[in-house]
XYZ file of C-alpha atoms in Angstrom:
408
model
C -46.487 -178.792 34.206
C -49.446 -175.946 34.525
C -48.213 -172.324 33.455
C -51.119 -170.895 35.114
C -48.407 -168.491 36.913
C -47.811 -166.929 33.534
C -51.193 -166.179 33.100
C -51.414 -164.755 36.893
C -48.362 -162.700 35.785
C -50.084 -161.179 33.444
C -53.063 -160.220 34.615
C -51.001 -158.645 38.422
C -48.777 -156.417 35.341
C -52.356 -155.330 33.365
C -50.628 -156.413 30.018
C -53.258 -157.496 27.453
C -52.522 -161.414 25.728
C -51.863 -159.662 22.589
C -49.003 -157.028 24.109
C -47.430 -159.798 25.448
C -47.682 -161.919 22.265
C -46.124 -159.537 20.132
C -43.700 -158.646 22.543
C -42.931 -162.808 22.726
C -42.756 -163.521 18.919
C -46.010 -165.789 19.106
C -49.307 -165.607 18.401
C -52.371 -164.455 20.705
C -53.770 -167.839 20.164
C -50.636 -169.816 21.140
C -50.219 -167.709 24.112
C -53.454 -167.680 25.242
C -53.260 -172.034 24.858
C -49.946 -172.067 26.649
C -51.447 -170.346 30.017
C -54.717 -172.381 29.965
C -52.258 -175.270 30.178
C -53.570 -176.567 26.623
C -50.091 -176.995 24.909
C -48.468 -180.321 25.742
C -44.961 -179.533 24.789
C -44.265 -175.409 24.521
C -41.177 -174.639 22.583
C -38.310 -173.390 25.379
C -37.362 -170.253 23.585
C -41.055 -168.973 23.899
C -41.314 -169.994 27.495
C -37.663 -168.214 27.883
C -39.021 -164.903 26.194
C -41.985 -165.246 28.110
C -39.774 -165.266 31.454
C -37.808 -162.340 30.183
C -40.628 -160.190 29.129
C -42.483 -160.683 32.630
C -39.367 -160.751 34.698
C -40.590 -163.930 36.115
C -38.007 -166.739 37.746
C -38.995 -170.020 36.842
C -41.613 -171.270 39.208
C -40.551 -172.816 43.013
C -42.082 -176.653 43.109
C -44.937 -176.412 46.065
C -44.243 -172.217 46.655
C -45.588 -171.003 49.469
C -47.638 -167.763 49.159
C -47.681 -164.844 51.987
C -50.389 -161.817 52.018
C -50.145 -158.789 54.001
C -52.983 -155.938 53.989
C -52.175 -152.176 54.969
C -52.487 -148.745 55.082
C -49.164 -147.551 54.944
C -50.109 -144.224 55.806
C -47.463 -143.792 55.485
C -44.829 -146.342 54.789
C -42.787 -146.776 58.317
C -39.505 -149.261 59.644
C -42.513 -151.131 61.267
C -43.651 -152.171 58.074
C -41.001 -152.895 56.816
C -39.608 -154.613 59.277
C -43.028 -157.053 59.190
C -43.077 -157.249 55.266
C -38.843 -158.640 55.316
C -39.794 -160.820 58.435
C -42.929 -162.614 56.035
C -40.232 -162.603 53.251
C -38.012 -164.863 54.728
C -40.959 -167.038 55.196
C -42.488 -167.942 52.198
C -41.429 -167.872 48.579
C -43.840 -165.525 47.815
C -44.969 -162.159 48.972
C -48.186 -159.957 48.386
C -48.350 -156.475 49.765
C -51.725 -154.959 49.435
C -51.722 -151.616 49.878
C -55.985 -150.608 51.127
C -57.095 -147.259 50.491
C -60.214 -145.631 51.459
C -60.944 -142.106 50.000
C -62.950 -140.529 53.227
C -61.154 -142.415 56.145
C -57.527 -141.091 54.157
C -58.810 -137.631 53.974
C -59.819 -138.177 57.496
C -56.404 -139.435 59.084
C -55.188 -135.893 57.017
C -57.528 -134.196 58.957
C -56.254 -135.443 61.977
C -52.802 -135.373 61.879
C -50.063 -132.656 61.910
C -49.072 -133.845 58.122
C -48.404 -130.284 55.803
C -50.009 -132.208 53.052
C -52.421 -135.320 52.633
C -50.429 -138.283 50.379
C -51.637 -139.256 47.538
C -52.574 -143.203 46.828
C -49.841 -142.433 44.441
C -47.500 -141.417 46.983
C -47.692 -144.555 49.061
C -47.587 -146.696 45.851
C -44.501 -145.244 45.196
C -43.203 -145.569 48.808
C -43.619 -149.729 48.149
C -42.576 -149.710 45.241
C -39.009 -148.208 45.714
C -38.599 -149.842 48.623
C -39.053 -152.986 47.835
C -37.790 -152.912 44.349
C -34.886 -155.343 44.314
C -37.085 -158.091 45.804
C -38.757 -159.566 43.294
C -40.508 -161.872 45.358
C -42.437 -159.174 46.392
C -45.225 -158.044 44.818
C -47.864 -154.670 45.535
C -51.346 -154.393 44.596
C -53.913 -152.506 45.552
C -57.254 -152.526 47.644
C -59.907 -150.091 46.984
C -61.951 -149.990 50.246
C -64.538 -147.221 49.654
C -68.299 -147.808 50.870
C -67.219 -150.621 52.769
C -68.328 -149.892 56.617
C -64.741 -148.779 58.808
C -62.787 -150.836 60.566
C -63.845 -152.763 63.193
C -66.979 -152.850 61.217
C -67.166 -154.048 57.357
C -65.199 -157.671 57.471
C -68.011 -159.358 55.284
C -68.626 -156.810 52.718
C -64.187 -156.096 52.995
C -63.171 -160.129 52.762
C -65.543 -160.154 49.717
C -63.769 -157.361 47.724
C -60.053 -158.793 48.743
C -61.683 -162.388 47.213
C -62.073 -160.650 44.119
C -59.051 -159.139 44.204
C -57.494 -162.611 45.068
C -59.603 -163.900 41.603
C -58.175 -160.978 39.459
C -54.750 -161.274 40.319
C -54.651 -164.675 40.385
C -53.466 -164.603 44.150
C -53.461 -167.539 46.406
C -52.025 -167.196 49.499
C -51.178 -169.725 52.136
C -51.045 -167.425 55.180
C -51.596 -163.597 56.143
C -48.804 -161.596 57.919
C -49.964 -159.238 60.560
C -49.290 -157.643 64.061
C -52.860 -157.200 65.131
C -53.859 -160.548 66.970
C -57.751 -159.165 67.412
C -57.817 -159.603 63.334
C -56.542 -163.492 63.234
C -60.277 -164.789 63.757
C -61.345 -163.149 61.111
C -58.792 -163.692 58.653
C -59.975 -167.394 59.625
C -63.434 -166.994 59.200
C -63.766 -165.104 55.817
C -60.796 -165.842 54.260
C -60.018 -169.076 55.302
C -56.096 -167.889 56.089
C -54.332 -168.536 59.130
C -52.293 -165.712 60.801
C -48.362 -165.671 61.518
C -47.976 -162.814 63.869
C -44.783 -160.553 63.897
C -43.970 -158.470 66.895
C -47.539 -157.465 67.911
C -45.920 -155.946 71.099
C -44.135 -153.896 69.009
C -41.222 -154.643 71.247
C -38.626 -154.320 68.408
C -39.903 -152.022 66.545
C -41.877 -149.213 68.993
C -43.632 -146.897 66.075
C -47.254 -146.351 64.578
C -48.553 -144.637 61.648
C -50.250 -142.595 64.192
C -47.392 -141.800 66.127
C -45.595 -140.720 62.668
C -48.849 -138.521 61.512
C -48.956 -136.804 64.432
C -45.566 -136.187 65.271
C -43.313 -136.978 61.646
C -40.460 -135.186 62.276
C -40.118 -136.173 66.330
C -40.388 -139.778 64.643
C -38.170 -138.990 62.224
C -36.270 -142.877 63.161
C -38.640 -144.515 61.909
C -39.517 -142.852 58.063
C -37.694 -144.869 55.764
C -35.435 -143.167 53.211
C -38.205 -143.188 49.916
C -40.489 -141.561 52.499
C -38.609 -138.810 54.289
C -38.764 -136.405 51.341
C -42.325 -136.258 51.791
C -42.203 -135.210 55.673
C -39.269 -132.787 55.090
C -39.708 -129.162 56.386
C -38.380 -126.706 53.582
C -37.186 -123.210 54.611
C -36.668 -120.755 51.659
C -34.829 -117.692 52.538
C -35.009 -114.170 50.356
C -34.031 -111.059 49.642
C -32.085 -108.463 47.645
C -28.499 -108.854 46.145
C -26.153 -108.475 48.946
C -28.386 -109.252 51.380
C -26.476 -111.853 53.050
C -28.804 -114.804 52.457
C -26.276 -117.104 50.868
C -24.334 -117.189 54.096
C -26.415 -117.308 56.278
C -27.604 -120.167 54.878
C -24.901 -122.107 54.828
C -24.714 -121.422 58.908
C -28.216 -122.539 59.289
C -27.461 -126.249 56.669
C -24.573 -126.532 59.098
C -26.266 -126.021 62.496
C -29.005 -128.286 61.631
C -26.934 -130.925 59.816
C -28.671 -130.843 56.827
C -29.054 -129.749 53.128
C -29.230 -126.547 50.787
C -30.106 -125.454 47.403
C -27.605 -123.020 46.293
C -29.267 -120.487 44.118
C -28.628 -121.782 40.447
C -28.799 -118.204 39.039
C -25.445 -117.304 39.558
C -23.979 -120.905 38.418
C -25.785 -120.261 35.641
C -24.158 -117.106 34.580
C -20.731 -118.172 34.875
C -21.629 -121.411 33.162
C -23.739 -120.201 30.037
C -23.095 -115.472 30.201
C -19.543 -115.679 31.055
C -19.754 -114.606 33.911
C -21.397 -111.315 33.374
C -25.189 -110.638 33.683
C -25.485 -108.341 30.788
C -25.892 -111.236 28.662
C -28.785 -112.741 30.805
C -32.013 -112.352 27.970
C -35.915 -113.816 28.633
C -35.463 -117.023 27.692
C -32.739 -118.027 30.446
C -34.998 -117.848 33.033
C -36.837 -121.031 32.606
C -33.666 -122.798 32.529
C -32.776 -121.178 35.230
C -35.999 -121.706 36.936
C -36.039 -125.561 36.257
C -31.890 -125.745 37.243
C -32.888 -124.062 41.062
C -35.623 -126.808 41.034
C -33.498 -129.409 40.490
C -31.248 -128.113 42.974
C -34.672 -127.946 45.605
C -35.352 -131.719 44.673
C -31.692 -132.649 45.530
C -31.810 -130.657 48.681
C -35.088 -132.537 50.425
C -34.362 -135.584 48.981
C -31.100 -136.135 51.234
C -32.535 -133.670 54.015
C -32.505 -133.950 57.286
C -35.839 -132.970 58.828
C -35.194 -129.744 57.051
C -34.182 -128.344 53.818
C -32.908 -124.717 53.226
C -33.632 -122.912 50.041
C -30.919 -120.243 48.617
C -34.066 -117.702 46.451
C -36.680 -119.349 45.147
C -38.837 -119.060 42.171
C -40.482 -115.151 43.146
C -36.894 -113.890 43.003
C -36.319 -115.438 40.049
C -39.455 -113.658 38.838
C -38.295 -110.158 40.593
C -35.031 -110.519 38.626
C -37.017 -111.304 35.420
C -39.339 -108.649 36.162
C -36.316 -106.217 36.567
C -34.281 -106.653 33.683
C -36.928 -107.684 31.582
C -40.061 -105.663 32.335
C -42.063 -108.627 31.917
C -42.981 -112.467 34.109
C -42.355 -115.631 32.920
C -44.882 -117.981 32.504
C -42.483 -121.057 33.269
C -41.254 -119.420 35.803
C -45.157 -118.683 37.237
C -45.945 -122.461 36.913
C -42.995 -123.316 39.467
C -43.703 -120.567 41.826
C -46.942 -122.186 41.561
C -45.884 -125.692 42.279
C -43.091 -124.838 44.812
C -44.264 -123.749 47.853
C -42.182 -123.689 51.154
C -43.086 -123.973 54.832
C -41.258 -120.936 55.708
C -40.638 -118.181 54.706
C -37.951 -115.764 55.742
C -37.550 -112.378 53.856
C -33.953 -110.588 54.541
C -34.158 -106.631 54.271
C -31.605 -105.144 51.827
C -30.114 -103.116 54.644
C -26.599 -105.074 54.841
C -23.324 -103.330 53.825
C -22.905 -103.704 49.462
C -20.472 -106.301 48.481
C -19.734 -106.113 44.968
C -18.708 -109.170 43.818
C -19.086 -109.040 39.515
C -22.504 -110.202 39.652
C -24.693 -107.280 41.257
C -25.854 -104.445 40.059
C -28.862 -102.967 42.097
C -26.085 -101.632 44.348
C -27.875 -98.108 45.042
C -30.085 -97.330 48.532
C -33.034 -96.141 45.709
C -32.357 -99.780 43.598
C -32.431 -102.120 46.831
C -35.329 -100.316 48.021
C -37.316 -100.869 44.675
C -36.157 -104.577 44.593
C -37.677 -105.563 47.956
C -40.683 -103.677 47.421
C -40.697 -105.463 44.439
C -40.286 -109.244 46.190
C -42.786 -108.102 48.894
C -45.351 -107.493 45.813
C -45.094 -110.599 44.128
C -44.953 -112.530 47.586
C -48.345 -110.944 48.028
C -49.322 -111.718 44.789
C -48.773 -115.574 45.281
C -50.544 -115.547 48.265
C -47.284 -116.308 49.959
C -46.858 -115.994 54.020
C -43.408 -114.732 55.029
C -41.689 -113.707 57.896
C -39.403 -109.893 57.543
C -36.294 -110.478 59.715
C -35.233 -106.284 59.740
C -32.507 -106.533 61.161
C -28.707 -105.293 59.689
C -26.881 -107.375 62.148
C -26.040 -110.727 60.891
C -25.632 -112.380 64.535
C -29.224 -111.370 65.322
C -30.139 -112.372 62.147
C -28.619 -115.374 62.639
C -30.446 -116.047 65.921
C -34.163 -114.603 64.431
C -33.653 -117.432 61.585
C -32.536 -120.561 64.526
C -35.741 -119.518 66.243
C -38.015 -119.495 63.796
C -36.750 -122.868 62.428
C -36.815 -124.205 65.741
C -40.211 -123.656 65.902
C -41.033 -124.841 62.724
C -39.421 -128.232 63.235
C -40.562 -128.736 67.004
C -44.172 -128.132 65.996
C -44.069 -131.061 63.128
């Protein structure tokens, strides 16, 4: 029996012969005998630790091997629908995820995306979706300098040969739903096509569509990838100022998500309840609970999160009581940043409620002049919303998140 597949296993995980060794309980030189197919009669419990330490099955009899090549740009239920059609076809499946630095930035360019993903990002997108299938395995193609598509097949079936050598990879067919590529998948790689859907009669989507359009296409983002596209609306403004409600009326009207503002969970769960015992160093625990909150919110959003304060009122309040900014709490302002905006003005009726204490016309005035400062600061757009009545307030905030989420 060859156990060339371990050695293929290793090389598609990047795990050196001596990692694996150690990790095995056997020497480099065993190991390295065993997957040249040099030892006659391996001892079970090495091939067993072997198994375990790869996460490999034992190998099919006569497997047969699936590749399928793609942008994913990003992931979309058309993909996946081809990848889990191939699947069920062959023992084996590679996913090779092809990335081009210039022609990315370029499809960024020209799309109504808020931000470019990273190669990262859509590694990750593959990855989580496809996790439980082990059968499935991603790798990646690194396509810069090679001509764009149409153009390029030579100089691109060379580099996915070598990729085939360094993985060990040897596939038996290609999956696709572009017929104009079958020749050529002939030609250079010497792989004959199985087509899936290349009507797109079940599945009616594009990664175009999706770039220019995300949240009209919203059907089609799979779960891992919705977080990316989601629209985040942070709303701010004084204590009192009514924010907290009307952001729960807004989470409700457009069936979605909110991040409560942590602050004031925080000082019932760690002050008592009482903000006189609020010092400097709660407010990067403070500043990391509201982000955790944030991350909760867009991860089960839909089309749009909502954002109870963010990380510049947590910095007003810090500035406030203790004359001085946080640096933790800079670096998330910093790494947070919302597509809208809405500022509140502190001109609501006072509600005391046990936690407030810039109750005064001269105090409320200070602390939005205050917010306004630092929003300026941080380069931050906002929108002011002036107005004390909360129905109009109401309707101000529907419009502009109306328009946020029909232009995306």
């Amino acid at each position: 029996m060859s156990y060339n597949y371990l050695k293929t296993a290793i090389k598609r995980k990047n795990l050196s012969l001596q990692t694996v060794a150690n990790a095995c309980d056997m020497t480099k030189g065993y190991l390295s005998q065993l997957i040249n197919d040099k030892v006659k009669m391996p001892s079970a419990q090495k091939l067993e630790a072997l198994h375990h330490f790869l996460k490999l099955e034992y190998p099919i009899k006569n497997k047969k091997v699936g590749i399928i090549f793609g942008k994913f740009y990003p992931l979309h239920t058309g993909h996946i629908h081809l990848i889990q059609r191939a699947i069920s076809q062959v023992d084996e499946l590679y996913v090779v995820l092809c990335s081009d630095t210039k022609r990315d930035e370029e499809l960024f360019e020209n799309s109504a995306m808020s931000r470019q993903p990273t190669l990262n990002d859509r590694l990750r997108w593959l990855l989580q979706t496809f996790k439980y299938q082990k059968n499935i395995h991603i790798e990646i193609l690194k396509e810069d300098g090679i001509p764009s598509y149409p153009n390029g097949w030579s100089e691109w079936s060379n580099r996915v040969k070598l990729l085939f050598k360094e993985k060990g990879i040897s596939p038996d067919c290609v999956f696709s739903s572009e017929p104009q590529d079958v020749q050529m998948y002939r030609e250079l790689l010497n792989l004959e096509t199985i087509l899936i859907d290349p009507e797109r009669n079940f599945m009616k989507v594009s990664g175009t569509k999706i770039r220019q359009a995300p949240l009209q296409n919203w059907q089609y983002i799979p779960t891992e990838v919705r977080p990316f596209f989601v629209r985040t609306v942070a709303i701010l403004g004084g204590e009192s100022s009514g924010k907290s409600t009307l952001i729960n009326k807004l989470a409700n009207v457009f069936n979605t998500t909110s991040a409560w503002e942590f602050g004031r969970e925080y000082v019932f769960s760690h002050l008592g309840g009482d903000e006189r015992a609020l010092q400097f160093s709660d407010y990067d625990k403070i500043a990391l609970g509201q982000a955790q909150y944030i991350d909760f919110a867009i991860k089960y959003a839909n089309k749009v999160a909502f954002i109870d304060t963010d990380f510049i009122t947590t910095q007003a309040f810090c500035r406030k009581y203790e004359g001085k900014e946080h640096p933790f709490v800079q670096a998330m302002i910093n790494n947070y940043r919302f597509d809208l905006v809405i500022l509140l003005e502190n001109n609501t009726p006072w509600v005391a409620d046990g936690l407030r204490t810039l109750g005064s016309a001269a105090q409320r005035k200070d602390f939005q002049k205050l917010l306004i400062n630092l929003l300026q600061k941080n380069g931050v757009n906002f929108v002011t919303i002036n107005s004390d009545n909360y129905d109009e307030r109401y309707l101000q905030s529907i419009e502009l998140v109306s328009q946020l989420i029909n232009h995306s």
